[in-house]
PDBQT receptor file of N, H, CA, C and O in Angstrom, charges set to zero:
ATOM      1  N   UNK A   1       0.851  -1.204   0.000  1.00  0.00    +0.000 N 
ATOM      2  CA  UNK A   1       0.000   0.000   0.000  1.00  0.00    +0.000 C 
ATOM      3  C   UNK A   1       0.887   1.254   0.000  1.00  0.00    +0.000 C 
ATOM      4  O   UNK A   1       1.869   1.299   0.741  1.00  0.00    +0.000 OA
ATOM      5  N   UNK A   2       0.467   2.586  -1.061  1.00  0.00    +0.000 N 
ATOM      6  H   UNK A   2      -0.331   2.549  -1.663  1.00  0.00    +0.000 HD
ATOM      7  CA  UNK A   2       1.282   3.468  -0.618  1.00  0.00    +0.000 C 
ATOM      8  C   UNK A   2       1.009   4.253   0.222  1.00  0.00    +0.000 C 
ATOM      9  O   UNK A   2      -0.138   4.521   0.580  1.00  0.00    +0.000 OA
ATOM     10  N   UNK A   3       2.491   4.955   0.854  1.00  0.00    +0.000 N 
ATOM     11  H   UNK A   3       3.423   4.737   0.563  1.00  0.00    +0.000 HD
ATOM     12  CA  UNK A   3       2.118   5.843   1.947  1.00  0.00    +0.000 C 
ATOM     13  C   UNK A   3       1.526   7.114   1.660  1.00  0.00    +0.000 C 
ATOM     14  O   UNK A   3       0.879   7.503   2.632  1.00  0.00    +0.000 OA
ATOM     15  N   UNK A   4       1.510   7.678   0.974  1.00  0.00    +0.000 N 
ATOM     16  H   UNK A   4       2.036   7.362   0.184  1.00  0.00    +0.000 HD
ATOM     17  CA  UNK A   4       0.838   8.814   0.057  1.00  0.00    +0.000 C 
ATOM     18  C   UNK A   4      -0.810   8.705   0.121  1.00  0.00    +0.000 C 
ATOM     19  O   UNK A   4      -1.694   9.468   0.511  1.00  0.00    +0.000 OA
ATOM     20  N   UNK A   5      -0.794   7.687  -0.320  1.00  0.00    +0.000 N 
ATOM     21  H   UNK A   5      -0.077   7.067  -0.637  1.00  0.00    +0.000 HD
ATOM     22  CA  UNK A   5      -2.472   6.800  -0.274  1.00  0.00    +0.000 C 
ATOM     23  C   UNK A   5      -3.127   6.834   1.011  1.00  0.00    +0.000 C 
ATOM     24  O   UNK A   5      -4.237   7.328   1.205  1.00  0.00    +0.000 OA
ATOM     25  N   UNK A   6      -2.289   6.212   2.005  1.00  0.00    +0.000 N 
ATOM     26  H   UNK A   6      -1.386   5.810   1.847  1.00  0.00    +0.000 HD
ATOM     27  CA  UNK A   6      -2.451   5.834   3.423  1.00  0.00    +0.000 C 
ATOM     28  C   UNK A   6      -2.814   7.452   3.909  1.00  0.00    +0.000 C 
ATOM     29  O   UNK A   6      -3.948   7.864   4.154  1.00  0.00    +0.000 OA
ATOM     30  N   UNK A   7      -1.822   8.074   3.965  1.00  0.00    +0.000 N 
ATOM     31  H   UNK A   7      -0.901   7.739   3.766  1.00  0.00    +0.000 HD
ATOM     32  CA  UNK A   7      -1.610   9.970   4.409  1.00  0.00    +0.000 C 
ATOM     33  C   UNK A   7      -3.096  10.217   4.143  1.00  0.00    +0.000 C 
ATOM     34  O   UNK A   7      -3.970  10.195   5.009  1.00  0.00    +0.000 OA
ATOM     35  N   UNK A   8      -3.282  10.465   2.791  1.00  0.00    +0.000 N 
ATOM     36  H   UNK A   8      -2.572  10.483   2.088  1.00  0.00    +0.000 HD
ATOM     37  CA  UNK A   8      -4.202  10.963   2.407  1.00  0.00    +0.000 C 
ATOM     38  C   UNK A   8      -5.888  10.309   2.916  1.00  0.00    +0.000 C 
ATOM     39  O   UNK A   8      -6.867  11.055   2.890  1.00  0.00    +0.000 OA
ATOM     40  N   UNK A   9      -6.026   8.291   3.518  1.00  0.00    +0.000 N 
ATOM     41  H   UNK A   9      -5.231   7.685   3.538  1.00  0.00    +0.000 HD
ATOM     42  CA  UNK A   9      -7.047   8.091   3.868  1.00  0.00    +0.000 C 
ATOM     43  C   UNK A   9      -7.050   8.638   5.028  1.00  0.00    +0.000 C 
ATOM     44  O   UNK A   9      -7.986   9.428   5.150  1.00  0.00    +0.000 OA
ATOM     45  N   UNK A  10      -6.101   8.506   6.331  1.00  0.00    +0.000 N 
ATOM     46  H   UNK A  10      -5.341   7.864   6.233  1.00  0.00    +0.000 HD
ATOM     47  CA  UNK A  10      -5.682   9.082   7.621  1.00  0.00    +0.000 C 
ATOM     48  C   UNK A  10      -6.537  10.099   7.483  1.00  0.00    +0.000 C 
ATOM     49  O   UNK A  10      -7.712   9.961   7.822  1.00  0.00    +0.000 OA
ATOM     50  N   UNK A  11      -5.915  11.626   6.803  1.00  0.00    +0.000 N 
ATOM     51  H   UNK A  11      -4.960  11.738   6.528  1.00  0.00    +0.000 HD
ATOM     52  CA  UNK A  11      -6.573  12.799   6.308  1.00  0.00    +0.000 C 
ATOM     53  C   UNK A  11      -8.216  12.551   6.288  1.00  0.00    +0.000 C 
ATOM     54  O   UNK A  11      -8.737  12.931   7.337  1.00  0.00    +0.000 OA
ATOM     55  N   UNK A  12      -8.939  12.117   5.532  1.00  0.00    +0.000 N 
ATOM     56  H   UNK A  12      -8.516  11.809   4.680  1.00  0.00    +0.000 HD
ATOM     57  CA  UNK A  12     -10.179  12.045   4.960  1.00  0.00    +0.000 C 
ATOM     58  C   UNK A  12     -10.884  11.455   6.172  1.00  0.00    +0.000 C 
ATOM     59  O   UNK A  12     -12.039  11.812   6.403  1.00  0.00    +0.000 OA
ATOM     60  N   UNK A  13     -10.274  10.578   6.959  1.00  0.00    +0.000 N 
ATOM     61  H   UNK A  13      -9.336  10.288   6.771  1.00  0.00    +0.000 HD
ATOM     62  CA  UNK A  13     -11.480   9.804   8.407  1.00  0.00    +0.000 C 
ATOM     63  C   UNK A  13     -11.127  10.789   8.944  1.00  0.00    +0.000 C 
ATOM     64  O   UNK A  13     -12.135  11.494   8.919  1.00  0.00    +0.000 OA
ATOM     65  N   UNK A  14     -10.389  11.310   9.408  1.00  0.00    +0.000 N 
ATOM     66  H   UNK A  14      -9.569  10.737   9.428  1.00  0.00    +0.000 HD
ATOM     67  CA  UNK A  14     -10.083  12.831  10.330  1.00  0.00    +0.000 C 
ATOM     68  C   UNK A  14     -11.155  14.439   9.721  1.00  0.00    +0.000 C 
ATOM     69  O   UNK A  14     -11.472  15.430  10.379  1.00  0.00    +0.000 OA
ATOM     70  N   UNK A  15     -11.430  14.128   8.387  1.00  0.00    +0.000 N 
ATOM     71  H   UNK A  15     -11.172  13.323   7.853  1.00  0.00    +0.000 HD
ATOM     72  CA  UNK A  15     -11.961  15.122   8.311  1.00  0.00    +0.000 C 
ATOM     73  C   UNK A  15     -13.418  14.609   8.353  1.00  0.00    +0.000 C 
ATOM     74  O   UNK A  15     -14.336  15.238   8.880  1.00  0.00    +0.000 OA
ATOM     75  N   UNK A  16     -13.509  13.765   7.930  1.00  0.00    +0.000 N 
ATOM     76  H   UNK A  16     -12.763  13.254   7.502  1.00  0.00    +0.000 HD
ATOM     77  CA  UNK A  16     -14.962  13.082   7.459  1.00  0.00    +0.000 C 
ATOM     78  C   UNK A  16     -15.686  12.594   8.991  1.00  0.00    +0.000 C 
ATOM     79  O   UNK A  16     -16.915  12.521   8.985  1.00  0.00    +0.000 OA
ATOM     80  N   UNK A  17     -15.049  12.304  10.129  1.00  0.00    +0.000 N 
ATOM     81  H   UNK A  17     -14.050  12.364  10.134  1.00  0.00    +0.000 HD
ATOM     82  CA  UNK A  17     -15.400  11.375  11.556  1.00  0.00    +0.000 C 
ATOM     83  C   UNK A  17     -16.243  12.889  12.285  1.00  0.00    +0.000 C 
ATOM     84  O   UNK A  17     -17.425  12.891  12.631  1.00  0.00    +0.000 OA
ATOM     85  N   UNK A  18     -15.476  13.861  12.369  1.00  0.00    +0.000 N 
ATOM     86  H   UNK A  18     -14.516  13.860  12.088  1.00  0.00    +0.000 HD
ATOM     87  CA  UNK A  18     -16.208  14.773  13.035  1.00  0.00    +0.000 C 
ATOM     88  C   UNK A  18     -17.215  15.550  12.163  1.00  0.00    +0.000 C 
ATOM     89  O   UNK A  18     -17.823  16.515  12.626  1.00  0.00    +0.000 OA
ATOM     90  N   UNK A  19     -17.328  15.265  11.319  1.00  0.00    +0.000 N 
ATOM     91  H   UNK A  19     -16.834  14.481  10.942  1.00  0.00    +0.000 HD
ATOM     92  CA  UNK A  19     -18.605  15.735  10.231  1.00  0.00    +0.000 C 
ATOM     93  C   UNK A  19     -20.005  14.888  10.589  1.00  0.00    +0.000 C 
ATOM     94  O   UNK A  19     -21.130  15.196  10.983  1.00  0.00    +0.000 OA
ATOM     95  N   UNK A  20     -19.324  13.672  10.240  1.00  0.00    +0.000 N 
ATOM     96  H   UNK A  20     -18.410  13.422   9.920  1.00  0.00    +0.000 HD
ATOM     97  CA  UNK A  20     -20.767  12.540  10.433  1.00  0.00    +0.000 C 
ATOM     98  C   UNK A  20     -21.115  12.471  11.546  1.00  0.00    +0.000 C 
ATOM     99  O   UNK A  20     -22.213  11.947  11.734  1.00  0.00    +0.000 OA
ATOM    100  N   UNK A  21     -20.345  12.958  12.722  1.00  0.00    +0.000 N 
ATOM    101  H   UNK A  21     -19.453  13.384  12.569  1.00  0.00    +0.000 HD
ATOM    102  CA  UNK A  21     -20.675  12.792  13.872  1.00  0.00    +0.000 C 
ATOM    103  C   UNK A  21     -21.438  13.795  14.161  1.00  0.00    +0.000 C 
ATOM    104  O   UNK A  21     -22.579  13.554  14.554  1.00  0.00    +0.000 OA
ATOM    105  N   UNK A  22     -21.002  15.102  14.038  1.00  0.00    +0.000 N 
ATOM    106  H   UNK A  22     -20.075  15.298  13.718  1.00  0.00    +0.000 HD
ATOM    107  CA  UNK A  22     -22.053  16.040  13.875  1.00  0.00    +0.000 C 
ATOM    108  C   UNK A  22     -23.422  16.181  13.350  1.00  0.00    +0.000 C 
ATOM    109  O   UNK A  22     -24.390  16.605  13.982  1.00  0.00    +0.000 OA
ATOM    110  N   UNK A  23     -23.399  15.758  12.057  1.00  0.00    +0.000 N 
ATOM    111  H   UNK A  23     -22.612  15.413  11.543  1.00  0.00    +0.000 HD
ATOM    112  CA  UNK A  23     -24.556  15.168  11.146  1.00  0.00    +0.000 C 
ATOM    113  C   UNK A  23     -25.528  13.999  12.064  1.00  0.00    +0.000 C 
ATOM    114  O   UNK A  23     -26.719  13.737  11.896  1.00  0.00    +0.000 OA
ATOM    115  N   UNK A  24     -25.019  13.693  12.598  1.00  0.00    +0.000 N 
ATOM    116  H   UNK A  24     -24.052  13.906  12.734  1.00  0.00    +0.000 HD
ATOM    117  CA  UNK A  24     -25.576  12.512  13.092  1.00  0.00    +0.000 C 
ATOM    118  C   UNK A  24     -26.414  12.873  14.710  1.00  0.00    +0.000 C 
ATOM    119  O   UNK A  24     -27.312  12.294  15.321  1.00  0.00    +0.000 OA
ATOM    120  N   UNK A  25     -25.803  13.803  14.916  1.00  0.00    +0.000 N 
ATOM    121  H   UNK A  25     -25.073  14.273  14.419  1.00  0.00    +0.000 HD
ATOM    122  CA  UNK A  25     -26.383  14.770  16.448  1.00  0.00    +0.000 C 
ATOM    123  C   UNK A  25     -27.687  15.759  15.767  1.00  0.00    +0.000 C 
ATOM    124  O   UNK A  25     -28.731  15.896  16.406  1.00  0.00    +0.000 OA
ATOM    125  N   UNK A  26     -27.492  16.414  14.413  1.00  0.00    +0.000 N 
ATOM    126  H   UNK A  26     -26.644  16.303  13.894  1.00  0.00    +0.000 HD
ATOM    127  CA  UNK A  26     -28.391  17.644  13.867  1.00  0.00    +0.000 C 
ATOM    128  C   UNK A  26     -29.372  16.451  13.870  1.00  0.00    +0.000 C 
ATOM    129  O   UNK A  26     -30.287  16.547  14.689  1.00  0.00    +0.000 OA
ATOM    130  N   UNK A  27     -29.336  15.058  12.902  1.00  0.00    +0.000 N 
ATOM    131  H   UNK A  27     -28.593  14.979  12.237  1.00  0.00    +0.000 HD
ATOM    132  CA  UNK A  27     -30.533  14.281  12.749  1.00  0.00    +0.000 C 
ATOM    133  C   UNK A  27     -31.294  13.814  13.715  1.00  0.00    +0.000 C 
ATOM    134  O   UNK A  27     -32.515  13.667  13.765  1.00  0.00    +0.000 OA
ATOM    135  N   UNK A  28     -30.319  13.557  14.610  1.00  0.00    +0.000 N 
ATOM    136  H   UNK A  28     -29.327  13.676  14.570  1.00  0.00    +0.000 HD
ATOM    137  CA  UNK A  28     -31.063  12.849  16.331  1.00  0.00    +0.000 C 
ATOM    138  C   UNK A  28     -31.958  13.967  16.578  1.00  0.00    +0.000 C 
ATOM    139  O   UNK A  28     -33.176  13.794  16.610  1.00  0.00    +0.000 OA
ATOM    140  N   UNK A  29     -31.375  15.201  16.771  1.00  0.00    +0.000 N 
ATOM    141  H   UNK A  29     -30.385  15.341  16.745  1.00  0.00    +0.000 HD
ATOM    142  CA  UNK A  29     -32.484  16.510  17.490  1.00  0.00    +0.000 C 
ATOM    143  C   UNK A  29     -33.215  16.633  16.569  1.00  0.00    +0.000 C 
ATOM    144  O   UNK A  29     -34.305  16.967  17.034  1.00  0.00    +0.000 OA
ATOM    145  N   UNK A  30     -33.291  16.524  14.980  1.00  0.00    +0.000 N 
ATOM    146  H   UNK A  30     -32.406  16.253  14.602  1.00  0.00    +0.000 HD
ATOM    147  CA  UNK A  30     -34.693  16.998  14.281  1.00  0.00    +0.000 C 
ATOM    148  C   UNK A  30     -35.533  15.661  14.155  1.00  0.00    +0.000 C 
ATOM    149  O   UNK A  30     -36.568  15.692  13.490  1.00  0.00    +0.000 OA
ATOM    150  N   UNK A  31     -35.185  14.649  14.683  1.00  0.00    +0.000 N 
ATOM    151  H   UNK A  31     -34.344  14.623  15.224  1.00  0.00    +0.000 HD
ATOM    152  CA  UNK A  31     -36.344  13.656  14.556  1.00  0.00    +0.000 C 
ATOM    153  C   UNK A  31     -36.532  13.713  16.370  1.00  0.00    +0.000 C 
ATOM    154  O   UNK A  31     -37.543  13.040  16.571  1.00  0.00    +0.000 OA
ATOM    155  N   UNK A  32     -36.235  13.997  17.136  1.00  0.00    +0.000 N 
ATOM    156  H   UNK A  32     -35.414  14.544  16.972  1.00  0.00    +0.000 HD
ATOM    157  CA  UNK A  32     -36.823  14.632  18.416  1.00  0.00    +0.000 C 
ATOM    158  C   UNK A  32     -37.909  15.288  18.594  1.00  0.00    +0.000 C 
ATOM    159  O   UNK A  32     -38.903  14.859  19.180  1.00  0.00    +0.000 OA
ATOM    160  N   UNK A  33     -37.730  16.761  17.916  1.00  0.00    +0.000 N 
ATOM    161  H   UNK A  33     -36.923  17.110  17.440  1.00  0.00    +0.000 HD
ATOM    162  CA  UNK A  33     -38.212  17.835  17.522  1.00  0.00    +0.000 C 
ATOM    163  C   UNK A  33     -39.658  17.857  16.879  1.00  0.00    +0.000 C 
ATOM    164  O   UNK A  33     -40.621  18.601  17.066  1.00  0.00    +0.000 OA
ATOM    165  N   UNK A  34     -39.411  16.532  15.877  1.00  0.00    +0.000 N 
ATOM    166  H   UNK A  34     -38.629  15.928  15.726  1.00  0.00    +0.000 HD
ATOM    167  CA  UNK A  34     -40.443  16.309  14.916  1.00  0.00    +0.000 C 
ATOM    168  C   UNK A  34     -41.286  15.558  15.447  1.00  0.00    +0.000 C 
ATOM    169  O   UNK A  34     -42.412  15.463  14.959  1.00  0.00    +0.000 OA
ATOM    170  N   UNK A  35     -40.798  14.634  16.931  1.00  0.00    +0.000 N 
ATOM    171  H   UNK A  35     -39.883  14.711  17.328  1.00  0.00    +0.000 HD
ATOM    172  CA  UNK A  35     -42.098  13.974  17.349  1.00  0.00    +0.000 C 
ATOM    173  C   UNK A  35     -42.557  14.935  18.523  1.00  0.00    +0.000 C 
ATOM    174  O   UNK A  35     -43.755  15.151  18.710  1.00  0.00    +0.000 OA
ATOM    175  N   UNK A  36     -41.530  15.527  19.339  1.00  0.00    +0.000 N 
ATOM    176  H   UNK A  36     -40.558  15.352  19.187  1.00  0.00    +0.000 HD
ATOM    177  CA  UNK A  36     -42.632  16.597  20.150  1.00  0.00    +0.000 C 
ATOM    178  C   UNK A  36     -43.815  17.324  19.299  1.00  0.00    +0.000 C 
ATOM    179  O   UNK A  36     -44.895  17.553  19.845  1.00  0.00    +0.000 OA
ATOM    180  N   UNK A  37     -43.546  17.718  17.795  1.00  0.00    +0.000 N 
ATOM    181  H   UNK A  37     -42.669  17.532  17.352  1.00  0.00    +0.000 HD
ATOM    182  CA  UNK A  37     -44.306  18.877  17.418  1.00  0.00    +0.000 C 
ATOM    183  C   UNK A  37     -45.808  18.031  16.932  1.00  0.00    +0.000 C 
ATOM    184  O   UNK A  37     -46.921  18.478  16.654  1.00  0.00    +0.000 OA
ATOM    185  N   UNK A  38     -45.298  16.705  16.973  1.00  0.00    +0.000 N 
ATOM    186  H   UNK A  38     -44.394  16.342  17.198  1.00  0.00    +0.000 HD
ATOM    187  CA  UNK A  38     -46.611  15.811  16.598  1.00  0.00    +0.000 C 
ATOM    188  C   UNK A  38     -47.225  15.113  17.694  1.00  0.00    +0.000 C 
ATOM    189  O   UNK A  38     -48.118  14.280  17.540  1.00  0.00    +0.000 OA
ATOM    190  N   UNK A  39     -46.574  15.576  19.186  1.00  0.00    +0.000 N 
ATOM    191  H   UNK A  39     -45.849  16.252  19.311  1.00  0.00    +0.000 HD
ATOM    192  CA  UNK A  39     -47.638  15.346  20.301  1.00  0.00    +0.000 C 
ATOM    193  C   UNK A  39     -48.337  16.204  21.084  1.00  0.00    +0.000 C 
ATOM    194  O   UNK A  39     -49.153  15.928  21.964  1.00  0.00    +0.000 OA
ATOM    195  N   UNK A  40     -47.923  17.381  20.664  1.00  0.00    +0.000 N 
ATOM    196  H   UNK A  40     -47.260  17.605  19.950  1.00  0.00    +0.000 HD
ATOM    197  CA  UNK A  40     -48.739  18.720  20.846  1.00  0.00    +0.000 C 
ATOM    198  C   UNK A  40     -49.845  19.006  19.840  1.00  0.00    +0.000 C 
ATOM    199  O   UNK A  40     -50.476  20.052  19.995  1.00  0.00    +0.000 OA
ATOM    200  N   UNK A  41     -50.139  18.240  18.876  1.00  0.00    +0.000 N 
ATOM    201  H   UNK A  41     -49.627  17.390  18.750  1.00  0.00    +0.000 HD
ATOM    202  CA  UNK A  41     -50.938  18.319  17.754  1.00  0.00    +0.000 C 
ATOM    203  C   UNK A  41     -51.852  16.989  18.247  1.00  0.00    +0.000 C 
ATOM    204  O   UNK A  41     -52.786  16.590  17.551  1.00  0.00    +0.000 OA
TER     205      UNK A  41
């Protein structure tokens, strides 16, 4: 495998891990959100 290759996947889970993780917190609170607003209804 090259190391160039390797560098560059390293790079991409480092940028990509705290994205999806984030993404993944915005979706939890709007499907929260979306069932409070449908038990007040």
């Amino acid at each position: 495998m090259n190391v160039d290759l390797l560098q560059a996947l390293c790079a991409l889970t480092v940028v990509l891990l705290p994205l999806a993780l984030a993404g993944f917190v915005v979706w939890c609170q709007g499907r929260r959100s979306k069932q409070r607003l449908r038990r007040r209804q």
